[in-house]
Short mmCIF file of C-alpha atoms and ligand atoms in Angstrom, two decimals:
data_model
loop_
_atom_site.label_atom_id
_atom_site.label_comp_id
_atom_site.label_asym_id
_atom_site.label_seq_id
_atom_site.Cartn_x
_atom_site.Cartn_y
_atom_site.Cartn_z
CA MET A 1 268.60 130.53 292.67
CA ASN A 2 265.33 130.16 294.50
CA SER A 3 263.68 126.86 295.24
CA TYR A 4 261.36 127.14 292.23
CA GLN A 5 264.32 127.52 289.95
CA ILE A 6 266.06 124.56 291.55
CA LEU A 7 262.93 122.48 291.10
CA ALA A 8 262.69 123.53 287.48
CA VAL A 9 266.32 122.56 286.85
CA ILE A 10 265.80 119.18 288.49
CA GLY A 11 262.65 118.74 286.42
CA VAL A 12 264.53 119.43 283.20
CA LEU A 13 267.36 117.09 284.23
CA VAL A 14 264.93 114.27 285.00
CA PHE A 15 263.22 114.85 281.68
CA VAL A 16 266.51 114.80 279.73
CA PHE A 17 267.67 111.70 281.58
CA PHE A 18 264.35 110.00 280.89
CA ILE A 19 264.53 110.74 277.15
CA ALA A 20 268.14 109.60 276.91
CA PHE A 21 267.38 106.42 278.82
CA LYS A 22 264.37 105.70 276.66
CA ASN A 23 266.43 106.19 273.50
CA LYS A 24 269.11 103.90 274.77
CA LYS A 25 266.56 101.29 275.60
CA SER A 26 264.96 101.39 272.16
CA ALA A 27 268.35 101.36 270.49
CA GLN A 28 269.22 98.26 272.45
CA LYS A 29 265.92 96.76 271.47
CA GLU A 30 266.60 97.51 267.83
CA ILE A 31 270.01 95.86 268.00
CA ASN A 32 268.42 92.76 269.45
CA ASN A 33 265.76 92.76 266.77
CA LEU A 34 268.31 93.14 264.04
CA ASN A 35 270.47 90.34 265.38
CA GLU A 36 267.48 88.07 265.42
CA MET A 37 266.85 88.91 261.81
CA ASP A 38 270.17 87.38 260.77
CA TYR A 39 268.46 84.31 259.72
CA LEU A 40 270.44 81.13 259.80
CA SER A 41 269.13 77.93 258.40
CA SER A 42 270.44 74.75 257.00
CA SER A 43 269.08 74.66 253.51
CA HIS A 44 267.68 71.43 252.16
CA MET A 45 267.17 72.94 248.74
CA THR A 46 269.02 71.51 245.77
CA PHE A 47 269.34 72.60 242.16
CA GLU A 48 266.50 70.16 241.44
CA ASP A 49 264.20 72.62 243.18
CA VAL A 50 265.14 75.32 240.70
CA ALA A 51 263.65 74.87 237.23
CA GLY A 52 265.10 76.45 234.12
CA ASN A 53 268.10 78.79 234.37
CA PHE A 54 270.42 76.09 233.12
CA GLU A 55 273.42 78.36 232.56
CA ALA A 56 273.16 80.00 235.95
CA LYS A 57 273.06 76.60 237.61
CA GLU A 58 276.14 75.45 235.68
CA SER A 59 277.99 78.51 236.88
CA LEU A 60 276.94 77.88 240.49
CA LYS A 61 277.91 74.21 240.35
CA GLU A 62 281.51 75.33 240.06
CA ILE A 63 281.05 77.40 243.22
CA VAL A 64 279.67 74.33 245.02
CA ASP A 65 282.89 72.52 244.23
CA PHE A 66 284.87 75.50 245.46
CA ILE A 67 283.05 75.54 248.78
CA LYS A 68 283.50 71.81 249.20
CA ASN A 69 287.17 71.72 248.19
CA PRO A 70 288.72 75.15 248.72
CA ASP A 71 292.18 73.58 249.13
CA LYS A 72 292.07 72.15 245.63
CA TYR A 73 291.83 75.68 244.25
CA ALA A 74 294.23 77.22 246.74
CA ASN A 75 296.89 74.66 245.74
CA PHE A 76 296.72 75.95 242.21
CA ASN A 77 296.71 79.54 243.40
CA ALA A 78 293.45 79.88 241.53
CA ARG A 79 291.38 82.74 242.84
CA MET A 80 287.74 81.77 243.09
CA PRO A 81 285.09 84.43 243.40
CA LYS A 82 284.37 85.51 246.95
CA GLY A 83 281.24 87.21 245.85
CA VAL A 84 278.57 86.16 243.41
CA LEU A 85 275.99 88.65 242.23
CA LEU A 86 272.67 87.29 241.02
CA TYR A 87 270.71 89.86 239.08
CA GLY A 88 267.38 89.81 237.31
CA SER A 89 263.70 90.60 237.66
CA PRO A 90 261.88 89.99 240.97
CA GLY A 91 260.59 86.48 241.54
CA THR A 92 262.94 84.78 239.11
CA GLY A 93 264.40 82.56 241.83
CA LYS A 94 267.53 84.37 242.98
CA THR A 95 266.93 83.59 246.66
CA LEU A 96 265.99 80.05 245.75
CA MET A 97 269.21 79.70 243.78
CA ALA A 98 271.34 80.92 246.71
CA LYS A 99 269.60 78.49 249.06
CA ALA A 100 270.15 75.67 246.60
CA LEU A 101 273.83 76.60 246.47
CA ALA A 102 274.11 76.23 250.25
CA GLY A 103 272.04 73.05 250.15
CA GLU A 104 274.18 71.46 247.44
CA ALA A 105 277.37 72.38 249.26
CA GLY A 106 275.91 71.22 252.57
CA VAL A 107 276.84 74.39 254.45
CA PRO A 108 274.86 76.84 256.62
CA PHE A 109 272.95 79.62 254.92
CA TYR A 110 273.03 83.11 256.46
CA ALA A 111 270.55 85.56 255.00
CA VAL A 112 270.04 89.29 255.45
CA SER A 113 268.41 91.92 253.31
CA GLY A 114 269.94 95.25 252.34
CA SER A 115 266.65 96.95 253.07
CA ASP A 116 266.95 96.01 256.76
CA PHE A 117 269.92 98.35 256.96
CA VAL A 118 268.11 101.43 255.79
CA GLN A 119 267.29 103.87 258.57
CA VAL A 120 268.92 102.08 261.43
CA TYR A 121 270.82 103.84 264.20
CA ALA A 122 274.22 105.22 263.20
CA GLY A 123 276.89 102.57 263.13
CA LEU A 124 274.44 99.75 263.61
CA GLY A 125 274.51 98.56 260.02
CA ALA A 126 278.28 98.28 259.91
CA GLY A 127 278.31 96.51 263.27
CA ARG A 128 275.74 94.08 262.09
CA ILE A 129 277.74 93.22 258.98
CA ARG A 130 280.81 92.55 261.12
CA ASN A 131 278.73 90.37 263.42
CA LEU A 132 277.32 88.41 260.53
CA PHE A 133 280.76 87.60 259.15
CA LYS A 134 282.04 86.72 262.60
CA LYS A 135 279.25 84.19 262.99
CA ALA A 136 279.78 82.81 259.51
CA LYS A 137 283.51 82.43 260.02
CA LYS A 138 282.90 80.63 263.30
CA SER A 139 280.79 78.04 261.55
CA GLY A 140 283.49 77.51 258.93
CA LYS A 141 282.21 77.09 255.41
CA SER A 142 279.00 78.86 254.61
CA VAL A 143 276.93 80.85 252.17
CA ILE A 144 276.15 84.42 253.20
CA PHE A 145 273.19 85.79 251.26
CA ILE A 146 272.50 89.52 250.99
CA ASP A 147 269.19 90.23 249.30
CA GLU A 148 268.47 93.67 247.82
CA ILE A 149 272.13 94.65 247.88
CA ASP A 150 271.20 97.83 246.01
CA ALA A 151 269.73 99.24 249.21
CA ILE A 152 273.25 99.59 250.66
CA GLY A 153 275.32 99.55 247.48
CA LYS A 154 273.80 102.37 245.44
CA LYS A 155 275.97 104.26 243.00
CA ARG A 156 277.40 107.36 244.64
CA MET A 157 276.35 110.42 242.73
CA ASN A 158 278.99 112.33 240.74
CA GLY A 159 281.79 110.35 242.35
CA ASN A 160 281.06 112.32 245.47
CA LEU A 161 282.45 110.18 248.27
CA ARG A 162 280.75 111.49 251.33
CA GLY A 163 281.50 108.42 253.39
CA SER A 164 279.23 109.72 256.12
CA ASP A 165 276.00 108.03 255.14
CA GLU A 166 274.88 105.03 257.07
CA GLY A 167 274.62 103.21 253.75
CA ASP A 168 278.22 104.03 252.85
CA ARG A 169 279.44 102.87 256.21
CA THR A 170 277.56 99.60 255.90
CA LEU A 171 278.90 99.11 252.40
CA ASN A 172 282.46 99.81 253.48
CA ALA A 173 282.12 97.33 256.33
CA LEU A 174 280.94 94.72 253.85
CA LEU A 175 283.84 95.34 251.48
CA THR A 176 286.32 95.25 254.33
CA GLU A 177 284.92 91.97 255.61
CA MET A 178 285.02 90.46 252.14
CA SER A 179 288.67 91.31 251.64
CA GLY A 180 289.35 90.17 255.19
CA PHE A 181 288.89 86.44 254.74
CA GLY A 182 291.14 84.20 252.73
CA ASP A 183 290.35 82.38 249.52
CA ASP A 184 290.56 79.02 251.21
CA THR A 185 287.85 79.49 253.84
CA GLY A 186 284.98 78.11 251.78
CA ILE A 187 282.83 81.14 252.51
CA VAL A 188 280.94 82.60 249.57
CA VAL A 189 278.94 85.79 249.68
CA VAL A 190 275.95 85.80 247.35
CA ALA A 191 274.12 89.04 246.72
CA ALA A 192 270.93 89.61 244.76
CA THR A 193 269.49 92.66 243.05
CA ASN A 194 266.75 93.55 240.59
CA ARG A 195 268.70 96.61 239.53
CA ILE A 196 272.31 95.97 238.63
CA ASP A 197 272.43 99.34 236.83
CA THR A 198 272.15 101.26 240.10
CA LEU A 199 274.99 99.43 241.87
CA ASP A 200 278.17 101.16 242.93
CA SER A 201 280.96 99.91 240.69
CA ALA A 202 283.12 99.42 243.78
CA LEU A 203 281.01 96.33 244.46
CA LEU A 204 281.75 94.76 241.09
CA ARG A 205 285.53 94.95 241.20
CA PRO A 206 287.78 91.85 241.30
CA GLY A 207 287.85 90.23 244.72
CA ARG A 208 284.33 91.48 245.40
CA PHE A 209 281.20 90.50 243.50
CA ASP A 210 283.20 89.67 240.43
CA ARG A 211 281.07 86.74 239.33
CA GLN A 212 277.87 88.18 237.94
CA ILE A 213 275.11 85.84 236.90
CA GLU A 214 271.91 86.95 235.22
CA ILE A 215 268.79 85.14 236.34
CA MET A 216 266.33 85.48 233.52
CA LEU A 217 262.59 85.40 233.20
CA PRO A 218 261.71 81.88 232.10
CA ASP A 219 261.23 81.19 228.40
CA ARG A 220 258.57 78.79 227.21
CA ASN A 221 260.57 75.65 227.98
CA ALA A 222 261.63 76.88 231.39
CA ARG A 223 258.03 77.80 232.20
CA LYS A 224 257.00 74.28 231.31
CA ASP A 225 259.64 72.97 233.71
CA ILE A 226 258.44 75.24 236.51
CA ILE A 227 254.79 74.32 235.93
CA ASN A 228 255.73 70.67 235.89
CA LEU A 229 257.78 71.04 239.06
CA TYR A 230 254.83 72.39 241.02
CA LEU A 231 252.12 70.23 239.43
CA SER A 232 254.17 67.10 240.05
CA LYS A 233 253.53 67.63 243.75
CA MET A 234 249.75 67.51 243.22
CA LYS A 235 247.09 65.24 241.80
CA VAL A 236 246.43 66.49 238.29
CA SER A 237 243.52 65.64 236.01
CA GLU A 238 244.19 64.28 232.50
CA ASP A 239 242.83 67.37 230.75
CA MET A 240 245.76 69.46 231.96
CA ASP A 241 247.89 70.58 229.03
CA LEU A 242 251.32 71.84 230.08
CA ASP A 243 251.87 73.53 226.73
CA GLU A 244 248.68 75.47 227.12
CA VAL A 245 249.66 76.70 230.58
CA ALA A 246 253.12 77.59 229.28
CA ASP A 247 251.50 79.68 226.53
CA LEU A 248 249.24 81.33 229.05
CA THR A 249 252.10 82.47 231.21
CA VAL A 250 254.25 84.52 228.81
CA TYR A 251 256.33 87.08 230.76
CA PHE A 252 255.51 85.39 234.10
CA SER A 253 258.31 84.99 236.62
CA GLY A 254 258.84 81.72 238.46
CA ALA A 255 257.20 83.21 241.54
CA MET A 256 254.13 84.21 239.51
CA ILE A 257 253.84 80.70 238.09
CA GLU A 258 254.16 79.16 241.53
CA ASN A 259 251.46 81.52 242.73
CA LEU A 260 249.21 80.63 239.79
CA ILE A 261 249.46 76.90 240.50
CA ASN A 262 248.84 77.52 244.17
CA GLU A 263 245.73 79.59 243.38
CA ALA A 264 244.49 76.80 241.15
CA ALA A 265 245.04 74.29 243.93
CA LEU A 266 243.07 76.52 246.34
CA ILE A 267 240.15 76.64 243.91
CA ALA A 268 240.27 72.86 243.56
CA VAL A 269 240.16 72.45 247.33
CA ARG A 270 237.29 74.93 247.64
CA GLU A 271 235.32 72.86 245.16
CA ASN A 272 236.15 69.60 246.86
CA SER A 273 237.73 68.29 243.67
CA ASP A 274 240.21 65.54 244.21
CA LYS A 275 242.32 66.69 241.27
CA ILE A 276 243.52 69.99 239.93
CA SER A 277 242.16 70.55 236.41
CA ALA A 278 242.73 72.80 233.42
CA SER A 279 239.64 74.80 234.33
CA HIS A 280 241.03 75.47 237.82
CA VAL A 281 244.16 76.87 236.25
CA GLN A 282 242.11 78.98 233.82
CA ARG A 283 240.11 80.51 236.63
CA ALA A 284 243.15 81.02 238.81
CA TYR A 285 244.75 82.79 235.86
CA LEU A 286 241.89 85.26 235.68
CA ASN A 287 242.09 85.84 239.44
CA VAL A 288 245.82 86.37 239.35
CA LEU A 289 245.53 88.81 236.47
CA ALA A 290 242.64 90.70 238.02
CA GLY A 291 244.64 91.08 241.20
CA SER A 292 247.57 92.73 239.49
CA GLU A 293 248.10 95.33 236.83
CA LYS A 294 249.28 92.75 234.35
CA LYS A 295 248.26 93.21 230.77
CA ASN A 296 245.81 90.65 229.54
CA ALA A 297 246.79 87.58 227.61
CA GLU A 298 245.79 88.95 224.24
CA GLU A 299 247.96 92.01 224.62
CA ASN A 300 250.86 89.88 225.80
CA GLU A 301 250.52 87.75 222.71
CA ARG A 302 250.49 90.82 220.45
CA GLN A 303 253.53 92.19 222.21
CA LYS A 304 255.29 88.88 221.73
CA ILE A 305 254.56 88.83 218.00
CA THR A 306 255.81 92.39 217.47
CA THR A 307 258.96 91.63 219.46
CA SER A 308 259.46 88.46 217.42
CA TYR A 309 259.59 90.42 214.16
CA HIS A 310 261.82 93.07 215.69
CA GLU A 311 264.31 90.51 216.99
CA ALA A 312 264.09 88.46 213.80
CA GLY A 313 265.19 91.59 211.93
CA HIS A 314 268.26 92.00 214.15
CA ALA A 315 269.10 88.32 213.96
CA PHE A 316 268.77 88.02 210.19
CA VAL A 317 270.77 91.13 209.35
CA SER A 318 273.45 90.19 211.85
CA ARG A 319 273.89 86.71 210.35
CA HIS A 320 273.77 88.17 206.86
CA LEU A 321 276.19 91.08 207.22
CA ILE A 322 278.49 89.98 210.03
CA PRO A 323 278.43 86.15 210.00
CA GLU A 324 281.65 85.99 212.03
CA ASN A 325 279.76 87.49 214.96
CA LYS A 326 278.49 84.71 217.14
CA ILE A 327 274.87 84.96 218.24
CA ILE A 328 274.49 83.28 221.59
CA ARG A 329 270.73 83.51 221.54
CA VAL A 330 267.79 85.40 220.15
CA SER A 331 264.96 85.81 222.59
CA VAL A 332 261.66 87.62 222.89
CA ILE A 333 261.68 87.51 226.70
CA PRO A 334 262.79 90.84 228.11
CA THR A 335 265.94 91.01 230.19
CA THR A 336 266.90 93.60 232.77
CA LYS A 337 269.28 95.11 230.25
CA GLY A 338 266.60 96.10 227.76
CA ALA A 339 263.61 94.87 225.86
CA GLY A 340 263.68 91.56 224.05
CA GLY A 341 267.09 90.90 222.83
CA TYR A 342 269.66 89.00 220.96
CA THR A 343 272.96 88.30 222.62
CA LEU A 344 276.01 88.81 220.53
CA SER A 345 279.57 87.91 221.15
CA SER A 346 282.22 89.12 218.77
CA PRO A 347 284.77 86.52 217.64
CA ASN A 348 287.58 87.67 219.90
CA GLY A 349 286.95 91.35 220.40
CA SER A 350 290.19 92.18 218.64
CA GLU A 351 288.99 92.54 215.06
CA VAL A 352 290.01 95.72 213.28
CA VAL A 353 287.14 98.17 213.36
CA THR A 354 286.89 99.42 209.81
CA LYS A 355 284.52 101.90 208.24
CA THR A 356 282.67 99.02 206.56
CA ARG A 357 282.36 97.23 209.88
CA ILE A 358 280.82 100.25 211.59
CA ARG A 359 278.29 100.66 208.78
CA LYS A 360 277.32 97.02 209.14
CA GLN A 361 276.95 97.41 212.89
CA LEU A 362 274.69 100.38 212.34
CA SER A 363 272.59 98.28 210.00
CA VAL A 364 272.26 95.48 212.56
CA LEU A 365 271.16 98.02 215.18
CA MET A 366 268.52 99.38 212.80
CA ALA A 367 267.24 96.01 211.63
CA GLY A 368 264.73 95.62 214.48
CA ARG A 369 262.92 98.82 213.65
CA ALA A 370 263.29 98.12 209.90
CA ALA A 371 261.53 94.77 210.31
CA GLU A 372 258.71 96.43 212.28
CA GLU A 373 258.25 98.89 209.42
CA VAL A 374 258.37 96.25 206.70
CA PHE A 375 255.88 93.90 208.34
CA PHE A 376 253.55 96.24 210.21
CA GLY A 377 253.84 99.50 208.26
CA LYS A 378 255.51 102.86 208.91
CA GLU A 379 252.66 104.03 211.12
CA ASN A 380 252.86 101.06 213.45
CA ILE A 381 256.49 101.17 214.51
CA THR A 382 256.91 100.78 218.28
CA VAL A 383 259.08 102.17 221.06
CA GLY A 384 261.01 98.88 221.07
CA ALA A 385 263.90 100.44 219.17
CA GLN A 386 264.69 103.11 221.75
CA ASN A 387 267.86 101.44 222.90
CA ASP A 388 268.99 100.63 219.36
CA ILE A 389 268.49 104.26 218.32
CA GLU A 390 270.55 105.51 221.20
CA LYS A 391 273.43 103.18 220.39
CA ALA A 392 273.28 103.88 216.65
CA THR A 393 273.27 107.63 217.12
CA SER A 394 276.24 107.49 219.42
CA LEU A 395 278.16 105.29 216.97
CA ALA A 396 277.26 107.57 214.06
CA VAL A 397 278.49 110.66 215.93
CA ASP A 398 281.84 108.96 216.48
CA TYR A 399 281.96 107.90 212.82
CA ILE A 400 281.65 111.52 211.74
CA ALA A 401 283.15 113.53 214.55
CA ALA A 402 285.89 111.34 216.01
CA TYR A 403 286.92 108.75 213.43
CA GLY A 404 287.01 111.13 210.47
CA MET A 405 285.21 108.67 208.22
CA ASP A 406 282.83 111.04 206.45
CA GLU A 407 283.79 111.90 202.87
CA GLU A 408 283.11 115.57 203.43
CA ALA A 409 285.12 115.85 206.61
CA VAL A 410 288.20 113.73 206.12
CA PHE A 411 290.52 113.55 209.13
CA VAL A 412 288.66 116.13 211.18
CA ASN A 413 287.95 115.80 214.89
CA PHE A 414 284.95 117.95 215.61
CA LYS A 415 285.41 118.06 219.32
CA VAL A 416 288.78 119.74 218.91
CA LEU A 417 287.35 121.98 216.24
CA SER A 418 284.52 123.21 218.42
CA GLU A 419 286.77 123.70 221.44
CA LYS A 420 289.42 125.67 219.60
CA LEU A 421 287.29 127.62 217.17
CA ASN A 422 284.06 127.76 219.09
CA ILE A 423 282.01 126.74 216.05
CA SER A 424 278.63 125.11 216.18
CA PRO A 425 278.47 121.39 215.48
CA SER A 426 275.65 121.68 212.95
CA PHE A 427 277.72 119.96 210.26
CA VAL A 428 278.05 116.92 212.52
CA GLU A 429 274.34 116.90 213.16
CA GLN A 430 273.53 117.10 209.45
CA SER A 431 276.02 114.40 208.57
CA VAL A 432 274.83 112.09 211.34
CA ARG A 433 271.26 112.44 210.14
CA LYS A 434 272.30 111.76 206.55
CA LEU A 435 274.40 108.72 207.46
CA LEU A 436 271.71 107.17 209.61
CA ALA A 437 268.94 107.82 207.07
CA GLU A 438 271.00 106.29 204.30
CA ILE A 439 271.85 103.14 206.20
CA TYR A 440 268.31 102.80 207.49
CA GLU A 441 266.98 102.91 203.95
CA ASP A 442 269.42 100.16 202.91
CA THR A 443 268.45 98.09 205.93
CA VAL A 444 264.74 98.32 205.11
CA LYS A 445 265.54 97.16 201.56
CA LEU A 446 267.62 94.28 202.86
CA VAL A 447 264.77 93.13 205.08
CA GLU A 448 262.25 93.57 202.28
CA ASN A 449 264.33 91.49 199.90
CA ASN A 450 264.50 88.73 202.49
CA ARG A 451 260.95 88.95 203.72
CA ASN A 452 260.35 85.21 203.74
CA MET A 453 263.45 84.45 205.73
CA VAL A 454 262.84 87.15 208.33
CA SER A 455 259.22 86.19 208.74
CA ALA A 456 260.13 82.51 209.10
CA ILE A 457 262.54 83.43 211.90
CA ALA A 458 259.88 85.59 213.52
CA LYS A 459 257.28 82.81 213.44
CA LYS A 460 259.71 80.34 214.94
CA LEU A 461 260.55 82.90 217.64
CA THR A 462 256.90 83.45 218.50
CA GLU A 463 256.50 79.72 218.87
CA LYS A 464 259.69 78.91 220.81
CA GLU A 465 260.57 82.33 222.32
CA VAL A 466 264.29 81.53 222.18
CA LEU A 467 266.48 80.41 219.32
CA SER A 468 270.11 79.36 219.45
CA GLU A 469 272.56 80.17 216.71
CA GLU A 470 272.35 76.58 215.41
CA GLU A 471 268.57 76.74 215.17
CA LEU A 472 268.84 80.08 213.41
CA ASP A 473 271.39 78.84 210.88
CA SER A 474 269.49 75.63 210.19
CA MET A 475 266.71 77.81 208.80
CA HIS A 476 268.90 79.06 205.99
CA GLU A 477 268.47 76.67 203.11
P1 ADP B 501 263.84 86.40 243.81
O1 ADP B 501 264.79 86.18 244.93
O2 ADP B 501 264.50 86.36 242.46
O3 ADP B 501 262.95 87.58 243.94
P2 ADP B 501 262.64 84.02 244.86
O4 ADP B 501 263.77 83.08 244.89
O5 ADP B 501 262.29 84.69 246.14
O6 ADP B 501 262.85 85.13 243.75
O7 ADP B 501 261.37 83.27 244.25
C1 ADP B 501 260.15 83.20 244.93
C2 ADP B 501 259.51 81.85 244.75
O8 ADP B 501 259.13 81.65 243.37
C3 ADP B 501 260.43 80.70 245.04
O9 ADP B 501 260.45 80.41 246.40
C4 ADP B 501 259.81 79.57 244.23
O10 ADP B 501 258.70 79.05 244.88
C5 ADP B 501 259.32 80.29 242.99
N1 ADP B 501 260.31 80.26 241.89
C6 ADP B 501 260.89 81.33 241.30
N2 ADP B 501 261.72 80.95 240.32
C7 ADP B 501 261.69 79.60 240.28
C8 ADP B 501 262.34 78.61 239.48
N3 ADP B 501 263.21 78.94 238.51
N4 ADP B 501 262.05 77.31 239.73
C9 ADP B 501 261.19 76.98 240.70
N5 ADP B 501 260.55 77.84 241.48
C10 ADP B 501 260.78 79.16 241.29
ZN1 ZN B 502 266.19 96.18 218.92
#
């Protein structure tokens, strides 16, 4: 080796050393940054700061008691949830709710976000989770909040457990930590997501996030509460009409309402008004809408009316054909699970599923679309029935192909038939079409014959946005 070569080798070595050192330094820096992001605060929020969402709050009140008196539950060997999953649209107050939980229980609040863990150095995410739990355990009782849990807890595709991803490692660390502390520690992990459908089912198993609470977009009453909550902190002129603002804000989340009131307050300040007035809110509303891609108020109102008739159809036919099915609520506010919606609960889930029962269920599924057709005409049906159609088709296929309930194919399983004989399933397709068409026709007639009732329900829904079963039944003469 001549001296040039030696110099070159030294040069390369210095360069490599420099790069490695630099990487190490920035990795260290990143660790420090991440640790600082574990944000600890004592929360002064209470459930009073959260408007609406009555049922979610009730469910969380039980958790408050559990954090305060873990021994009480341990003595009974009652297993309380270690993990609570809050799911629902963005801005509906999930973070607020978790803070209020910590505030009510009077314990520290540790918050991280799943998105912070994406694209960090290998092993860092898992280490950070372990650190977080170590800190929380040291402080005794606490609420650990993980926002955007979907960023680390995504469904693994095709059950393919690679276990090599940084996300997987972080998730595994989380699950290990959660099973690693006892039921009597008074630590509760609260996670939030806008997309429960993308979550790995491993997260939802018992002993993990087994308490799942939906945080819904506010209905008219809840919106009034939220508006009131924020206006009560300001000087408000007499011309302000809460009902009007509630009507204006259909499909708004809590965060959007808070933003609207804040915008209105800014306008008031700009104009040196000493009070916030209805006109300030009106103008703020136009600003807020212009700034986003939100549909305008008129379109929202039209959408609400169409949805009201659709849901009224479901609700009426359900009460009429299957009165033993309890309706928890009928609502025109979309949920994360699908558009609009009525929530059913069957009496005890153990009723015998007869042929008649399946036909009735098909009719209930079709009643939304049927009502659209009856009240707005065949040409004006909407995409709102997509989900209903999917469910009905699947049920009808089983009716024909698996349950052997069709008169022309008694006791035949078509899956077996096609596997063993390699025949085409065109009979099933024809029969499914015939069955669905027949029941749809009956459903349209049923709605037509009860036009007044269905339209009364729809009008009430447009006005109130949510109806309970009692309210629904009180409308029957
Ligand atoms: P999420 O976590 O569901 O995205 P946040 O809790 O971050 O929503 O909500 C953002 C802000 O919107 C809150 O800090 C609060 O000001 C307001 N907000 C949302 N929902 C409510 C509610 N139900 N009551 C009062 N304020 C709310
Ligand atoms: Zn429907």
